[in-house]
C-alpha cells in the first residue's frame, strides 16, 4: 500500500465548468488560461499509473443549506445564488477529470478539507504520510490543505500548474506564502511515489 494520496480540491462544476456560474466569470478565465483541467487530468493519469490513490474534495451543502454559515464572506452567497448544493450537477467533479468509482470522495462545508470531514480518518486508516494536492482556489482550499496538513505532520506537495485563484496576482501571492510549508512541482515534473 502506498503512503501517498493525490487530493484534487474543489474541481467541481459550479467552480470550473464553462457552463457553471464561476466558470463563466474570473475563475473560468484562469482555469482556461492556465489549462487547469488539462494539467490536472495529466497529473491524475500519472498518479493512477503509479497506483497512488486519488481523493476528490468537494464543497457542498444540503438542499436546505443547513451547514452553510450565513455570515461567511466566502459562503454566504451560496444559498442566495443556489450553488454548491449537494446532489446537483454543480457539486459533481468536472467530467474531464475522469473520476472513478474507487476514488475517495470528501465533502466539506468550509474552506479546509480537514474540518468536519472524513479526510483525517481516510489518511490514518491508509497510513498516508504524503499528500499531493492541487485545485481551486490557491488562496483558499489549497492554502488550507497545505497549512493544516503541515501542522498534522504530513509531507505536502503542491502541483502549482494545477492551481489557480481569481487572478494571477492572487495565485502568485498564495504560492509565495506556501513555499515554506510544502514542496512545489508541476504536472509535468511530478513523480508520484
Coordinates of N, CA and C in Angstrom, one line a residue:
X1 N 0.8 -1.2 0.0 CA 0.0 0.0 0.0 C 0.9 1.2 0.0
X2 N 0.6 2.2 -0.9 CA 1.4 3.4 -0.9 C 1.1 4.3 0.3
X3 N 2.0 5.2 0.6 CA 1.9 6.1 1.7 C 1.5 7.5 1.2
X4 N 1.1 7.6 0.0 CA 0.7 8.9 -0.6 C -0.7 8.9 -1.1
X5 N -1.2 10.1 -1.3 CA -2.6 10.3 -1.9 C -2.5 11.6 -2.7
X6 N -3.3 11.6 -3.8 CA -3.4 12.9 -4.6 C -4.8 13.4 -4.3
X7 N -4.9 14.6 -3.7 CA -6.1 15.2 -3.4 C -6.4 16.3 -4.4
X8 N -7.5 16.2 -5.2 CA -7.9 17.2 -6.1 C -9.0 18.0 -5.5
X9 N -8.7 19.3 -5.3 CA -9.5 20.2 -4.4 C -10.5 21.1 -5.2
X10 N -11.8 20.9 -4.9 CA -12.9 21.8 -5.4 C -12.9 21.9 -6.9
X11 N -12.6 20.9 -7.6 CA -12.7 20.9 -9.1 C -14.1 20.5 -9.5
X12 N -15.1 21.2 -9.0 CA -16.4 20.8 -9.3 C -17.1 21.8 -10.3
X13 N -18.2 21.4 -10.9 CA -18.8 22.1 -12.0 C -19.1 23.6 -11.6
X14 N -19.7 23.8 -10.4 CA -20.0 25.2 -10.1 C -18.8 26.2 -10.1
X15 N -17.6 25.6 -9.9 CA -16.4 26.5 -9.9 C -15.7 26.5 -11.2
X16 N -15.6 25.3 -11.9 CA -14.6 25.2 -13.0 C -15.2 24.9 -14.4
X17 N -16.4 24.4 -14.4 CA -17.0 24.1 -15.7 C -17.4 25.4 -16.5
X18 N -17.2 25.3 -17.8 CA -17.5 26.5 -18.6 C -19.0 26.9 -18.5
X19 N -19.9 26.0 -18.2 CA -21.3 26.3 -18.1 C -21.7 26.6 -16.6
X20 N -20.7 26.5 -15.7 CA -21.0 26.8 -14.3 C -21.0 28.3 -14.0
X21 N -21.6 28.8 -12.9 CA -21.6 30.2 -12.6 C -20.2 30.8 -12.5
X22 N -19.3 30.1 -11.9 CA -17.9 30.7 -11.7 C -17.1 30.4 -13.0
X23 N -17.4 29.4 -13.7 CA -16.7 29.1 -15.0 C -17.0 30.2 -16.0
X24 N -18.1 30.9 -15.9 CA -18.4 32.0 -16.8 C -17.7 33.3 -16.4
X25 N -17.1 33.3 -15.3 CA -16.5 34.5 -14.7 C -15.0 34.4 -14.5
X26 N -14.4 35.1 -13.5 CA -13.0 35.2 -13.4 C -12.3 33.8 -13.2
X27 N -12.9 32.9 -12.4 CA -12.3 31.6 -12.3 C -12.2 30.9 -13.6
X28 N -13.2 31.0 -14.4 CA -13.2 30.3 -15.7 C -12.1 30.8 -16.6
X29 N -11.8 32.1 -16.6 CA -10.7 32.7 -17.4 C -9.4 32.1 -16.9
X30 N -9.2 32.0 -15.6 CA -8.0 31.5 -15.1 C -7.8 30.0 -15.4
X31 N -9.0 29.2 -15.2 CA -9.0 27.8 -15.5 C -8.5 27.5 -16.9
X32 N -9.1 28.3 -17.9 CA -8.8 28.1 -19.3 C -7.4 28.6 -19.6
X33 N -7.1 29.8 -19.1 CA -5.8 30.4 -19.4 C -4.6 29.6 -18.9
X34 N -4.8 29.0 -17.7 CA -3.7 28.2 -17.1 C -3.8 26.7 -17.4
X35 N -4.8 26.3 -18.2 CA -5.0 24.9 -18.6 C -5.1 24.0 -17.4
X36 N -5.9 24.5 -16.4 CA -6.0 23.7 -15.2 C -6.6 22.3 -15.4
X37 N -7.7 22.2 -16.1 CA -8.3 20.9 -16.3 C -7.4 20.0 -17.1
X38 N -6.7 20.4 -18.1 CA -5.8 19.5 -18.8 C -4.6 19.1 -18.0
X39 N -4.0 20.1 -17.2 CA -2.9 19.8 -16.4 C -3.3 18.8 -15.2
X40 N -4.5 19.0 -14.7 CA -4.9 18.2 -13.6 C -5.2 16.8 -14.1
X41 N -5.8 16.7 -15.3 CA -6.0 15.3 -15.8 C -4.7 14.6 -16.1
X42 N -3.7 15.3 -16.6 CA -2.4 14.7 -16.8 C -1.8 14.2 -15.5
X43 N -1.9 15.0 -14.4 CA -1.4 14.6 -13.1 C -2.2 13.4 -12.6
X44 N -3.5 13.4 -12.8 CA -4.3 12.3 -12.3 C -3.9 11.0 -13.0
X45 N -3.7 11.1 -14.3 CA -3.3 9.9 -15.1 C -1.9 9.3 -14.5
X46 N -1.0 10.3 -14.2 CA 0.3 9.8 -13.6 C 0.1 9.2 -12.3
X47 N -0.7 9.8 -11.4 CA -1.0 9.2 -10.1 C -1.6 7.8 -10.2
X48 N -2.6 7.7 -11.1 CA -3.2 6.4 -11.3 C -2.2 5.3 -11.8
X49 N -1.3 5.7 -12.7 CA -0.3 4.8 -13.2 C 0.7 4.4 -12.1
X50 N 0.9 5.3 -11.2 CA 1.8 5.0 -10.1 C 1.1 4.3 -8.9
X51 N -0.2 4.0 -9.1 CA -1.0 3.3 -8.1 C -1.2 4.2 -6.8
X52 N -1.1 5.5 -7.0 CA -1.4 6.4 -5.9 C -2.9 6.7 -5.8
X53 N -3.5 6.5 -4.6 CA -4.9 6.7 -4.6 C -5.3 8.2 -4.8
X54 N -6.5 8.4 -5.3 CA -7.0 9.7 -5.6 C -8.2 10.1 -4.7
X55 N -8.2 11.3 -4.2 CA -9.3 11.8 -3.5 C -9.8 13.1 -4.1
X56 N -11.1 13.2 -4.3 CA -11.7 14.4 -4.8 C -12.4 15.1 -3.6
X57 N -12.0 16.3 -3.3 CA -12.6 17.1 -2.2 C -13.6 18.1 -2.9
X58 N -14.8 18.1 -2.4 CA -15.8 18.9 -2.9 C -16.5 19.7 -1.8
X59 N -16.7 21.0 -2.1 CA -17.5 21.8 -1.1 C -19.0 21.7 -1.5
X60 N -19.8 21.5 -0.5 CA -21.2 21.4 -0.8 C -22.1 21.5 0.5
X61 N -23.3 21.8 0.3 CA -24.3 21.9 1.4 C -25.6 21.1 1.1
X62 N -26.3 20.7 2.1 CA -27.6 20.1 1.9 C -28.5 21.0 1.2
X63 N -29.6 20.5 0.6 CA -30.5 21.3 -0.2 C -31.1 22.5 0.6
X64 N -31.2 22.4 1.9 CA -31.7 23.5 2.7 C -30.5 24.3 3.3
X65 N -29.3 24.0 2.9 CA -28.1 24.8 3.3 C -27.9 24.8 4.8
X66 N -28.3 23.8 5.5 CA -28.2 23.8 6.9 C -26.8 23.9 7.5
X67 N -25.8 23.5 6.7 CA -24.4 23.6 7.1 C -23.7 24.9 6.6
X68 N -24.4 25.7 5.9 CA -23.8 26.9 5.3 C -23.8 28.1 6.3
X69 N -22.7 28.6 6.6 CA -22.6 29.7 7.6 C -23.2 31.0 7.0
X70 N -24.3 31.6 7.5 CA -25.0 32.7 6.9 C -24.1 34.0 6.8
X71 N -23.2 34.1 7.7 CA -22.4 35.4 7.7 C -21.0 35.2 7.2
X72 N -20.7 34.1 6.5 CA -19.4 33.9 6.0 C -19.2 34.7 4.7
X73 N -18.1 35.5 4.7 CA -17.8 36.3 3.4 C -17.7 35.4 2.2
X74 N -17.2 34.2 2.4 CA -17.0 33.3 1.2 C -18.2 32.4 0.8
X75 N -19.0 32.0 1.8 CA -20.1 31.1 1.6 C -21.5 31.7 1.6
X76 N -21.6 32.9 2.1 CA -23.0 33.4 2.3 C -23.7 33.6 1.0
X77 N -23.1 33.7 -0.1 CA -23.7 33.8 -1.4 C -24.2 32.5 -1.9
X78 N -23.8 31.4 -1.4 CA -24.2 30.1 -1.9 C -25.7 29.9 -1.9
X79 N -26.3 30.1 -0.8 CA -27.7 30.0 -0.6 C -28.5 30.9 -1.6
X80 N -28.1 32.2 -1.6 CA -28.7 33.2 -2.4 C -28.6 32.9 -3.9
X81 N -27.5 32.3 -4.3 CA -27.3 32.0 -5.7 C -27.6 30.6 -6.1
X82 N -28.0 29.8 -5.1 CA -28.3 28.4 -5.4 C -27.2 27.5 -5.9
X83 N -26.0 27.8 -5.4 CA -24.8 27.0 -5.8 C -24.3 26.1 -4.7
X84 N -23.4 25.2 -5.0 CA -22.8 24.3 -4.0 C -23.8 23.4 -3.3
X85 N -24.9 23.0 -4.0 CA -25.9 22.2 -3.5 C -25.7 20.8 -3.8
X86 N -25.4 20.0 -2.7 CA -25.1 18.6 -2.9 C -26.2 17.8 -3.6
X87 N -25.8 16.9 -4.5 CA -26.8 16.2 -5.3 C -27.1 16.9 -6.6
X88 N -26.6 18.0 -6.8 CA -26.8 18.8 -8.1 C -25.6 18.6 -9.0
X89 N -25.8 19.0 -10.2 CA -24.7 19.0 -11.2 C -23.6 19.8 -10.8
X90 N -23.9 20.9 -10.1 CA -22.8 21.9 -9.7 C -21.8 21.3 -8.8
X91 N -22.1 20.4 -8.0 CA -21.2 19.8 -7.0 C -20.5 18.5 -7.5
X92 N -20.8 18.1 -8.7 CA -20.1 17.0 -9.3 C -18.8 17.4 -9.8
X93 N -17.8 16.4 -9.7 CA -16.5 16.7 -10.2 C -16.5 16.9 -11.7
X94 N -15.8 17.8 -12.2 CA -15.8 18.1 -13.7 C -15.5 16.8 -14.4
X95 N -16.4 16.5 -15.4 CA -16.3 15.3 -16.2 C -14.9 15.0 -16.8
X96 N -14.2 16.0 -17.2 CA -12.9 15.8 -17.9 C -11.9 15.2 -17.0
X97 N -12.1 15.2 -15.7 CA -11.1 14.7 -14.8 C -11.2 13.2 -14.6
X98 N -12.3 12.6 -15.1 CA -12.4 11.1 -15.1 C -12.4 10.5 -13.7
X99 N -13.3 11.0 -12.8 CA -13.5 10.4 -11.5 C -13.9 9.0 -11.6
X100 N -13.3 8.1 -10.8 CA -13.5 6.7 -10.8 C -14.2 6.2 -9.6
X101 N -14.9 5.0 -9.7 CA -15.6 4.5 -8.5 C -14.8 4.3 -7.3
X102 N -13.5 4.0 -7.4 CA -12.7 3.7 -6.2 C -12.1 4.9 -5.6
X103 N -12.3 6.1 -6.2 CA -11.7 7.3 -5.7 C -12.4 7.7 -4.4
X104 N -11.6 8.4 -3.5 CA -12.2 8.9 -2.3 C -13.0 10.2 -2.6
X105 N -14.1 10.3 -2.0 CA -15.0 11.5 -2.1 C -15.1 12.1 -0.8
X106 N -14.5 13.3 -0.6 CA -14.5 14.0 0.6 C -15.4 15.3 0.5
X107 N -16.5 15.4 1.2 CA -17.4 16.5 1.1 C -17.1 17.4 2.3
X108 N -16.9 18.7 2.0 CA -16.6 19.7 3.1 C -17.6 20.8 3.1
X109 N -17.8 21.4 4.2 CA -18.7 22.5 4.3 C -18.0 23.9 4.7
X110 N -16.7 23.8 4.7 CA -15.9 25.0 5.0 C -14.7 25.0 4.0
X111 N -13.8 25.9 4.2 CA -12.7 26.0 3.3 C -11.7 24.8 3.4
X112 N -11.4 24.4 4.6 CA -10.5 23.4 4.9 C -11.1 22.0 4.6
X113 N -10.3 21.1 3.9 CA -10.8 19.7 3.7 C -10.6 18.9 5.0
X114 N -10.0 19.4 6.0 CA -9.8 18.7 7.3 C -10.9 18.9 8.2
X115 N -11.6 20.1 8.1 CA -12.6 20.5 9.1 C -13.9 19.7 8.9
X116 N -14.3 18.9 9.9 CA -15.5 18.1 10.0 C -15.8 17.3 8.7
X117 N -14.7 16.6 8.3 CA -14.8 15.7 7.1 C -14.2 14.3 7.5
X118 N -14.3 13.4 6.5 CA -13.7 12.1 6.7 C -12.3 12.0 6.3
X119 N -11.7 13.1 5.9 CA -10.3 13.1 5.4 C -9.3 12.5 6.4
X120 N -9.2 13.0 7.6 CA -8.2 12.5 8.5 C -8.4 11.0 8.8
X121 N -9.6 10.5 8.9 CA -9.8 9.1 9.1 C -9.3 8.3 7.9
X122 N -9.5 8.8 6.7 CA -9.0 8.1 5.5 C -7.5 8.0 5.5
X123 N -6.9 9.2 5.8 CA -5.4 9.2 5.8 C -4.8 8.3 6.8
X124 N -5.4 8.3 8.0 CA -4.8 7.5 9.1 C -5.1 6.0 8.8
X125 N -6.3 5.6 8.3 CA -6.6 4.2 8.0 C -5.7 3.7 6.9
X126 N -5.3 4.5 6.0 CA -4.4 4.0 4.9 C -2.9 4.2 5.1
X127 N -2.6 4.8 6.2 CA -1.1 5.0 6.5 C -0.5 6.1 5.6
X128 N -1.3 7.1 5.2 CA -0.8 8.1 4.3 C 0.1 9.1 5.1
X129 N 1.2 9.4 4.5 CA 2.2 10.3 5.1 C 2.4 11.5 4.1
X130 N 2.2 11.3 2.8 CA 2.4 12.4 1.8 C 1.2 12.7 1.1
X131 N 0.9 14.0 1.0 CA -0.3 14.5 0.3 C 0.1 15.3 -0.9
X132 N -0.2 14.8 -2.1 CA 0.0 15.7 -3.3 C -1.4 16.4 -3.4
X133 N -1.4 17.7 -3.8 CA -2.7 18.4 -3.9 C -2.6 19.5 -4.9
X134 N -3.8 19.8 -5.4 CA -4.0 20.9 -6.4 C -5.4 21.2 -6.4
X135 N -5.7 22.4 -7.0 CA -7.1 22.8 -7.1 C -7.4 24.3 -7.1
X136 N -8.7 24.6 -6.8 CA -9.2 25.9 -6.8 C -9.9 26.2 -5.5
X137 N -9.5 27.3 -4.9 CA -8.5 28.2 -5.3 C -7.3 28.1 -4.5
X138 N -6.2 28.7 -5.1 CA -4.9 28.6 -4.5 C -4.9 29.2 -3.1
X139 N -5.5 30.4 -3.0 CA -5.5 31.2 -1.8 C -6.6 30.8 -0.8
X140 N -7.3 29.7 -1.1 CA -8.4 29.2 -0.1 C -8.1 27.8 0.2
X141 N -8.7 26.9 -0.6 CA -8.6 25.4 -0.2 C -7.2 24.9 -0.3
X142 N -6.4 25.3 -1.3 CA -5.0 24.8 -1.4 C -4.2 25.3 -0.2
X143 N -4.3 26.6 0.1 CA -3.6 27.1 1.3 C -4.0 26.4 2.6
X144 N -5.3 26.2 2.8 CA -5.8 25.5 4.0 C -5.3 24.1 4.0
X145 N -5.3 23.4 2.9 CA -4.8 22.0 2.9 C -3.3 21.9 3.3
X146 N -2.5 22.8 2.7 CA -1.1 22.9 2.9 C -0.8 23.2 4.4
X147 N -1.4 24.2 4.9 CA -1.1 24.7 6.3 C -1.6 23.6 7.3
X148 N -2.8 23.2 7.1 CA -3.3 22.2 8.1 C -2.6 20.8 8.0
X149 N -2.4 20.4 6.7 CA -1.6 19.2 6.5 C -0.2 19.3 7.1
X150 N 0.4 20.4 6.9 CA 1.7 20.6 7.5 C 1.7 20.4 9.1
X151 N 0.7 21.1 9.7 CA 0.6 21.0 11.1 C 0.1 19.7 11.7
X152 N -0.3 18.8 10.8 CA -0.7 17.5 11.2 C 0.5 16.5 10.8
X153 N 1.6 17.1 10.4 CA 2.8 16.3 10.2 C 2.8 15.5 8.9
X154 N 2.0 15.9 7.9 CA 2.1 15.3 6.6 C 3.1 16.0 5.7
X155 N 3.7 15.3 4.8 CA 4.5 16.0 3.8 C 3.6 16.4 2.7
X156 N 3.7 17.7 2.3 CA 2.7 18.2 1.3 C 3.5 18.6 0.0
X157 N 2.9 18.2 -1.1 CA 3.5 18.5 -2.4 C 2.3 19.2 -3.2
X158 N 2.6 20.4 -3.7 CA 1.6 21.2 -4.4 C 1.9 21.2 -5.9
X159 N 1.0 20.8 -6.8 CA 1.2 20.9 -8.2 C 0.7 22.2 -8.7
X160 N 1.7 23.1 -8.8 CA 1.4 24.6 -9.0 C 0.6 24.8 -10.3
X161 N 0.9 24.1 -11.3 CA 0.2 24.4 -12.6 C -1.2 23.8 -12.7
X162 N -1.6 23.2 -11.6 CA -2.9 22.6 -11.5 C -3.8 23.4 -10.5
X163 N -3.3 24.6 -10.2 CA -4.0 25.5 -9.2 C -4.2 26.9 -9.9
X164 N -5.3 27.6 -9.4 CA -5.5 28.9 -9.8 C -6.3 29.6 -8.8
X165 N -6.4 31.0 -8.8 CA -7.2 31.8 -8.0 C -8.0 32.7 -8.9
X166 N -8.7 33.7 -8.4 CA -9.5 34.6 -9.2 C -8.6 35.4 -10.1
X167 N -7.3 35.6 -9.8 CA -6.4 36.4 -10.7 C -5.0 35.7 -10.6
X168 N -4.2 36.1 -11.5 CA -2.8 35.6 -11.5 C -2.1 36.1 -10.3
X169 N -2.4 37.4 -9.9 CA -1.8 38.0 -8.7 C -2.1 37.3 -7.4
X170 N -3.4 36.9 -7.3 CA -3.8 36.2 -6.1 C -3.1 34.8 -6.0
X171 N -3.0 34.1 -7.2 CA -2.4 32.8 -7.3 C -0.9 33.0 -6.9
X172 N -0.2 33.9 -7.5 CA 1.2 34.1 -7.2 C 1.5 34.4 -5.8
X173 N 0.7 35.3 -5.2 CA 0.8 35.6 -3.8 C 0.6 34.4 -2.9
X174 N -0.4 33.6 -3.2 CA -0.6 32.4 -2.4 C 0.5 31.4 -2.5
X175 N 1.0 31.2 -3.7 CA 2.2 30.3 -3.9 C 3.4 30.8 -3.1
X176 N 3.6 32.1 -3.1 CA 4.8 32.6 -2.4 C 4.6 32.4 -0.9
X177 N 3.4 32.5 -0.4 CA 3.1 32.3 1.0 C 3.2 30.8 1.4
X178 N 3.1 29.9 0.5 CA 3.1 28.5 0.8 C 4.5 27.8 0.7
X179 N 5.4 28.5 0.1 CA 6.8 27.9 -0.1 C 7.4 27.3 1.1
X180 N 7.2 27.9 2.3 CA 7.8 27.4 3.5 C 7.2 26.2 4.1
X181 N 6.0 25.8 3.6 CA 5.2 24.7 4.2 C 5.1 23.5 3.3
X182 N 5.6 23.6 2.1 CA 5.4 22.4 1.2 C 6.5 22.4 0.1
X183 N 6.4 21.4 -0.7 CA 7.3 21.3 -1.9 C 6.4 21.6 -3.1
X184 N 7.0 22.4 -4.0 CA 6.2 22.7 -5.2 C 6.7 21.9 -6.4
X185 N 5.8 21.5 -7.3 CA 6.2 20.9 -8.5 C 5.1 21.2 -9.6
X186 N 5.2 20.5 -10.7 CA 4.2 20.7 -11.8 C 3.6 19.4 -12.2
X187 N 2.6 19.4 -13.0 CA 2.0 18.2 -13.6 C 3.0 17.5 -14.5
X188 N 3.9 18.2 -15.1 CA 4.9 17.7 -16.0 C 6.0 17.0 -15.2
X189 N 6.5 17.7 -14.1 CA 7.6 17.2 -13.3 C 7.3 16.3 -12.2
X190 N 6.1 16.2 -11.7 CA 5.7 15.4 -10.5 C 6.1 14.0 -10.7
X191 N 6.6 13.4 -9.7 CA 6.9 12.0 -9.6 C 6.1 11.5 -8.4
X192 N 5.0 10.7 -8.7 CA 4.2 10.2 -7.6 C 4.9 9.0 -7.0
X193 N 5.1 8.9 -5.7 CA 5.7 7.8 -5.1 C 5.0 7.4 -3.8

